[in-house]
GROMACS .gro file of C-alpha atoms in nm:
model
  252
    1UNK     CA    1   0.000   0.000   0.000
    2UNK     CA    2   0.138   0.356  -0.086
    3UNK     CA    3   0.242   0.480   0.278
    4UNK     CA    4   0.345   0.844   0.421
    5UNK     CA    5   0.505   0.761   0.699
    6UNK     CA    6   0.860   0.777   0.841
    7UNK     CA    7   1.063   0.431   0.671
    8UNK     CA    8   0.887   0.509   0.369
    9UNK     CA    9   1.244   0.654   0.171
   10UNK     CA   10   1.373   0.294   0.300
   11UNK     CA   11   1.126   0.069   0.179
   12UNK     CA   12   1.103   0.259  -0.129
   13UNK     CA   13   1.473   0.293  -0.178
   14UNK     CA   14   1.502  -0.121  -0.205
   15UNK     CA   15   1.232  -0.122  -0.389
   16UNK     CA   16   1.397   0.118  -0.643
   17UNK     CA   17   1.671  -0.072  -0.656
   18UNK     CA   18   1.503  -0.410  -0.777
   19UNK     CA   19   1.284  -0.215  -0.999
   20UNK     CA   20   1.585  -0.068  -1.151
   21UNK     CA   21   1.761  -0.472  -1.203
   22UNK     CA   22   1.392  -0.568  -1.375
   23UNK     CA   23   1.436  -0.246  -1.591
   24UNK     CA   24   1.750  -0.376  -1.719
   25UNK     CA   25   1.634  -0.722  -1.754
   26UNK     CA   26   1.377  -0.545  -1.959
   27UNK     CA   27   1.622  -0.330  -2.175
   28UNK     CA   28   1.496  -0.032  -1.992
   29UNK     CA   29   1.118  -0.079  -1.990
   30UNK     CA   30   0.978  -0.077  -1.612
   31UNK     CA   31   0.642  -0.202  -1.610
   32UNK     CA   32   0.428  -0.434  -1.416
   33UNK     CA   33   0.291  -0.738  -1.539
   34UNK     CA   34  -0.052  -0.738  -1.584
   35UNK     CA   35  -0.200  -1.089  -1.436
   36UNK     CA   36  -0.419  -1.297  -1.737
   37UNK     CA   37  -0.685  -1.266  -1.519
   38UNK     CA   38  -0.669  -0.898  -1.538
   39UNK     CA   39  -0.846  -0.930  -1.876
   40UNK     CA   40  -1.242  -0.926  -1.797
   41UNK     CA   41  -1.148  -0.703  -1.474
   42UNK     CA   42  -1.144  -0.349  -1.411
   43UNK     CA   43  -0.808  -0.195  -1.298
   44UNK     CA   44  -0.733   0.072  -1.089
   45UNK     CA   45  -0.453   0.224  -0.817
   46UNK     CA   46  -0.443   0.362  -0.472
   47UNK     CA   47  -0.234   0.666  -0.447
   48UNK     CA   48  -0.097   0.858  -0.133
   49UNK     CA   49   0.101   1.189  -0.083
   50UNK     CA   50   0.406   0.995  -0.274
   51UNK     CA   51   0.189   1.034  -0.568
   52UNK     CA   52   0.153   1.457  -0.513
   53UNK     CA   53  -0.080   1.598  -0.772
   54UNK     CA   54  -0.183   1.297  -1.007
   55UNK     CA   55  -0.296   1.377  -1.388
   56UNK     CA   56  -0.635   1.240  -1.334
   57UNK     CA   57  -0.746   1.238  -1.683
   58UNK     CA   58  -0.415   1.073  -1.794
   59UNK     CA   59  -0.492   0.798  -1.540
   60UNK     CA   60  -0.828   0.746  -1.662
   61UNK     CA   61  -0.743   0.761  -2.013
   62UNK     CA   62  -0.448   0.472  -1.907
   63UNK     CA   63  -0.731   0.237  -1.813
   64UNK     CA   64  -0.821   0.336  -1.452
   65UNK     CA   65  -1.169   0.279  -1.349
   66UNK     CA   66  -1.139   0.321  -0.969
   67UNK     CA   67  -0.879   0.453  -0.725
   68UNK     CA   68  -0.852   0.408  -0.294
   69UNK     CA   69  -0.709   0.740  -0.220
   70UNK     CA   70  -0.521   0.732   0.167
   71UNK     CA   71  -0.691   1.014   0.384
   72UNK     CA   72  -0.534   0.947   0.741
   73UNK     CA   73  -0.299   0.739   0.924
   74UNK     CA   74  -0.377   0.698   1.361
   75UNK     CA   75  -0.530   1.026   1.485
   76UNK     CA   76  -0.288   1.255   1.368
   77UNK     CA   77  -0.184   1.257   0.978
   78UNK     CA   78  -0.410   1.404   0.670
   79UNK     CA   79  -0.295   1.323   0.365
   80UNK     CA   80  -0.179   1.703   0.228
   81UNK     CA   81  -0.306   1.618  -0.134
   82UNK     CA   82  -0.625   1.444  -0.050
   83UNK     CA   83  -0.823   1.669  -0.215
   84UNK     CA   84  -0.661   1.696  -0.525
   85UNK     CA   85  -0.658   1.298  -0.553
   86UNK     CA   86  -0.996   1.200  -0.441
   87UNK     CA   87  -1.181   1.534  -0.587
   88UNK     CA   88  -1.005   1.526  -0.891
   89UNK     CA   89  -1.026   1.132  -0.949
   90UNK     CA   90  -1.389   1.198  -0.949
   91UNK     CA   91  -1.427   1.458  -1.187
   92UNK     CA   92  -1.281   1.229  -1.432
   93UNK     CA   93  -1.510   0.989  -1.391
   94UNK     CA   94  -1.325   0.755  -1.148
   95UNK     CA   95  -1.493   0.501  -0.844
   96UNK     CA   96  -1.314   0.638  -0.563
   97UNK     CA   97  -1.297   0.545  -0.220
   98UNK     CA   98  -1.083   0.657   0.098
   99UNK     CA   99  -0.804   0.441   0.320
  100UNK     CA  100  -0.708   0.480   0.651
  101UNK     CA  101  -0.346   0.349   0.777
  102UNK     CA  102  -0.384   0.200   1.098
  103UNK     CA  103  -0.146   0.234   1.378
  104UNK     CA  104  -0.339   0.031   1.661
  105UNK     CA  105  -0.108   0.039   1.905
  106UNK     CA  106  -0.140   0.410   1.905
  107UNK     CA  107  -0.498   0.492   1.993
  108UNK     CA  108  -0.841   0.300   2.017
  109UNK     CA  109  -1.001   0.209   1.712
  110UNK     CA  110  -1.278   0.385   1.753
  111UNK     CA  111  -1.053   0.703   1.784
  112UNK     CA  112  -0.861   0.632   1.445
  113UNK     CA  113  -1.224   0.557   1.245
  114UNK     CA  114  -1.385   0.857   1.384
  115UNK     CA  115  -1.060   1.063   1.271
  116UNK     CA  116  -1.078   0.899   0.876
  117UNK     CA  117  -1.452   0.916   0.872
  118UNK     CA  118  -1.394   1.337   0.947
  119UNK     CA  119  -1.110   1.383   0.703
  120UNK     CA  120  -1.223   1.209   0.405
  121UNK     CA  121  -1.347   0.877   0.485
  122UNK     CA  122  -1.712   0.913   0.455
  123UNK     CA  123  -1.948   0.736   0.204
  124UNK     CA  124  -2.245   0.824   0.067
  125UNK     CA  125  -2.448   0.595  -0.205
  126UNK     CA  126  -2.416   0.787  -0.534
  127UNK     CA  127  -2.266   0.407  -0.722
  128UNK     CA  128  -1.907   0.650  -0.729
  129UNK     CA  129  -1.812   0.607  -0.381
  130UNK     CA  130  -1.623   0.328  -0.296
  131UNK     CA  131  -1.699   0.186   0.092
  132UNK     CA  132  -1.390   0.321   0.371
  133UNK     CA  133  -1.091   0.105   0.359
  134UNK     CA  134  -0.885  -0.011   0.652
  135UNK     CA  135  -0.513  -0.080   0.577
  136UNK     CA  136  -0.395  -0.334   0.789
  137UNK     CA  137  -0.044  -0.445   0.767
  138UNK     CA  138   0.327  -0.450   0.901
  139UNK     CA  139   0.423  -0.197   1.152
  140UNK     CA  140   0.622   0.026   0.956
  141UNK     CA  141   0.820   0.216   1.256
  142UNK     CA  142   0.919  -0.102   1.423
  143UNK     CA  143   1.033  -0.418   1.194
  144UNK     CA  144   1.000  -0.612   1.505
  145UNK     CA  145   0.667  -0.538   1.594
  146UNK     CA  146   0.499  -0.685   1.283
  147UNK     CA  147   0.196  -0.734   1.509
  148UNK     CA  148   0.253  -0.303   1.692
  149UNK     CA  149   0.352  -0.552   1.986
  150UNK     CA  150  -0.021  -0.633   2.023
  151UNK     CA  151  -0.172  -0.961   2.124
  152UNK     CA  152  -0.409  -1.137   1.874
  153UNK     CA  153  -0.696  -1.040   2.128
  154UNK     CA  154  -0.645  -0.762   2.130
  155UNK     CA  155  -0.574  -0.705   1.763
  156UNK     CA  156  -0.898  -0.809   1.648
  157UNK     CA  157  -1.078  -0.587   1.900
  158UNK     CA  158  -0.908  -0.324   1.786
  159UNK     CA  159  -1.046  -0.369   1.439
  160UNK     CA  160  -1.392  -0.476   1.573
  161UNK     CA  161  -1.397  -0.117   1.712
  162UNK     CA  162  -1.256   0.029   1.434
  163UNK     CA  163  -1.524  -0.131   1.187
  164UNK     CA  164  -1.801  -0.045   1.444
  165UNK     CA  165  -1.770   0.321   1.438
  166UNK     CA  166  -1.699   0.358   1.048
  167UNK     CA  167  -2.081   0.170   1.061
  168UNK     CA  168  -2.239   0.352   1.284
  169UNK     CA  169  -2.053   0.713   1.069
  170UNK     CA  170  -2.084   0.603   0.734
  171UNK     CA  171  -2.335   0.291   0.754
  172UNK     CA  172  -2.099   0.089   0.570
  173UNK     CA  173  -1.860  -0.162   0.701
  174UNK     CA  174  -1.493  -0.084   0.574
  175UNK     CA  175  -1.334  -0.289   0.314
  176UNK     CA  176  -0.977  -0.480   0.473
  177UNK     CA  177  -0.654  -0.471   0.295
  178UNK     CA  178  -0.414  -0.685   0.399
  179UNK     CA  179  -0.172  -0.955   0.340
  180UNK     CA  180  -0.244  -1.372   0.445
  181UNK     CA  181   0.095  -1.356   0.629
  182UNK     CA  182  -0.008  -1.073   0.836
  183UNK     CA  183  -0.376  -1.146   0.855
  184UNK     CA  184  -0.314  -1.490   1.018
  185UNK     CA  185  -0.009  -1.446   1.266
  186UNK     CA  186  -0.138  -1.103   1.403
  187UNK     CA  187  -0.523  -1.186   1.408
  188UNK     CA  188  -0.430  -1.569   1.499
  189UNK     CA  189  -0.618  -1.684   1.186
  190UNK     CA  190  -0.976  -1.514   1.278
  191UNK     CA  191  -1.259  -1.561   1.103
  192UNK     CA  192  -1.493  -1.311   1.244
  193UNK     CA  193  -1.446  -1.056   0.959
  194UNK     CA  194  -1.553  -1.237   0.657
  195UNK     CA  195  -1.883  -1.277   0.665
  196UNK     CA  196  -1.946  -0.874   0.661
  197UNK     CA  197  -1.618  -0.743   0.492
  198UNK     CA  198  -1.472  -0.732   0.195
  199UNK     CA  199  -1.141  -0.848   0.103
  200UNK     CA  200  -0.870  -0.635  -0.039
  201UNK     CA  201  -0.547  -0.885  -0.055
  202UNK     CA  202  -0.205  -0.760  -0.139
  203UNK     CA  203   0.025  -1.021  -0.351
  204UNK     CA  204   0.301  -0.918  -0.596
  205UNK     CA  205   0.450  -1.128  -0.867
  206UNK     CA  206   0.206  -1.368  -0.878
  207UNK     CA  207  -0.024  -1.529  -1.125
  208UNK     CA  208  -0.339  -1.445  -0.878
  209UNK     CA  209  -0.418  -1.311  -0.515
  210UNK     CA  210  -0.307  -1.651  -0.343
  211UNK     CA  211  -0.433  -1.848  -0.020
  212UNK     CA  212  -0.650  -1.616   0.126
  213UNK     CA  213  -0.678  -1.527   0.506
  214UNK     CA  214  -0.886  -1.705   0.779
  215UNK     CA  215  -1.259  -1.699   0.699
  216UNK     CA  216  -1.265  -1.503   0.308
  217UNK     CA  217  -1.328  -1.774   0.052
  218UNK     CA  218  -1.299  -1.479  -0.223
  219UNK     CA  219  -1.161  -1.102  -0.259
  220UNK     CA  220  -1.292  -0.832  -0.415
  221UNK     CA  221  -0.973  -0.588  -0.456
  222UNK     CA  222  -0.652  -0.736  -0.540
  223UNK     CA  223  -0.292  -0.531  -0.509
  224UNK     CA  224  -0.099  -0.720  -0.749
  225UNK     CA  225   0.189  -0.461  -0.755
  226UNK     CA  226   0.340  -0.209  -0.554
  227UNK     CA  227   0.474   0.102  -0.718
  228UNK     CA  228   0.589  -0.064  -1.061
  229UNK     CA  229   0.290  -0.038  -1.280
  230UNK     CA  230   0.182   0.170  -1.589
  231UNK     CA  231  -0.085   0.370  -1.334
  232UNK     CA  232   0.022   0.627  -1.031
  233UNK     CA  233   0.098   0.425  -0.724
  234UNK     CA  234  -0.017   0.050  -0.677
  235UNK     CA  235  -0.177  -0.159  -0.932
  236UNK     CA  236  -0.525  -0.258  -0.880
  237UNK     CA  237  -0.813  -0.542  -0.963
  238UNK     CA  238  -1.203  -0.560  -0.887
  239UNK     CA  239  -1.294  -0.884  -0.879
  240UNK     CA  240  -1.601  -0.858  -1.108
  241UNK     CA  241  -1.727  -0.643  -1.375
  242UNK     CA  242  -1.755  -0.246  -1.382
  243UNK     CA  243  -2.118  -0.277  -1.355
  244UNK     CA  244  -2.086  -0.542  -1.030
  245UNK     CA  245  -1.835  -0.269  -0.902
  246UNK     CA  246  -2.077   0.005  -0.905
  247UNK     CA  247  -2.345  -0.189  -0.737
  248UNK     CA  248  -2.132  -0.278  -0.446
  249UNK     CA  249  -2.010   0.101  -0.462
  250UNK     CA  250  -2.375   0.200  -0.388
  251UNK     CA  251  -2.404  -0.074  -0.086
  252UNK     CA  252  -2.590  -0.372  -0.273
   0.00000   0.00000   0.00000
């Protein structure tokens, strides 16, 4: 997912670097492969302050049908071009939806949702808006604390009371991005979430999304690549058509 915080020069340096070995594998060309199954899908991105001011109608016109936009991260970061990027993704005819980063080691859940849901995380059912998104993933100031030095308990209580609030904001639950790895060790393989959220799994250079975590037998966003792709940011796929898209935009 595209970040904003702290390691991200890091993490984005090495990733630089083995983009730069594939562009020279490639004679020069740096582009993402596409997965087959990308064919009878719609593709999009999610973008974050990395991405500044995107060309929205460039983006559109290089096959982007939807965009996740980050709006927050814990209680204290706004995304400085949030505007620009979910506004302007609109007026070009884009889906968009909003992300929130979570830090839940930080504050309460139900602290961190009411802070997205106030800076850009809101929903309304116009078929455009895409449902809130929690990011859910690594802990990206502490390599050691994959888990924010949380118990699995406690974990999953934190994201019940994160989901809970962004209901009883927005009336929607929030879509989950994450990975399997991180899913299962930090949630301790729970299958509470599935039945009422939607999957967005993130898996890179790989024919398709993968073993999915505890409880989802299917996903309905898949990251497929981070940062290497022909649109701003990550690379994108709704699982279903653009019509089937827009009706779970609007909440059906």
């Amino acid at each position: 997912m595209a970040r904003d915080h702290t390691p991200s020069p890091r993490l984005r340096g090495r990733r630089l670097l083995t983009a730069s070995v594939a562009a020279l594998a490639l004679g020069g060309t740096l582009l993402a492969e596409v997965p087959a199954s990308a064919a009878s899908r719609p593709t999009g991105h999610d973008v974050s302050s990395h991405q500044k001011n995107v060309d929205w109608p460039s983006a559109k016109a290089g096959g982007a049908r939807f965009v996740y936009v980050k709006a927050t991260e814990s209680t204290t970061y706004r995304n400085p071009y949030f505007a620009q990027q979910y506004q302007g993704s609109h007026r070009a005819g884009l889906l968009r939806g909003a992300y929130h980063f979570a830090l839940p080691d930080r504050s309460s859940g139900r602290a961190q949702a009411a802070h997205f849901v106030r800076h850009g995380g809101d929903w309304t059912a116009d078929g455009r808006t895409l449902p809130p998104a929690l990011d859910l993933e690594h802990d990206p100031y502490d390599k050691k604390h994959m888990c924010y030095g949380l118990s699995r308990t406690r974990t999953t209580g934190w994201i019940r009371s994160f989901s809970d609030e962004v209901r009883r904001l927005t009336g929607r639950r929030p879509v989950i991005y994450t990975t399997t790895h991180w899913w299962n060790t930090c949630t301790g393989n729970s299958r509470a979430f599935a039945a009422d959220h939607a999957l967005w799994i993130a898996r890179y250079d790989a024919s398709g999304p993968g073993p999915l975590p505890a409880g989802w037998s299917t996903w309905t966003f898949w990251q497929y690549d981070n940062g290497g792709g022909t649109l701003p940011g990550d690379q994108n796929l709704f699982n279903g058509s653009l019509d089937r898209m827009k009706r779970f935009a609007q909440g059906s």
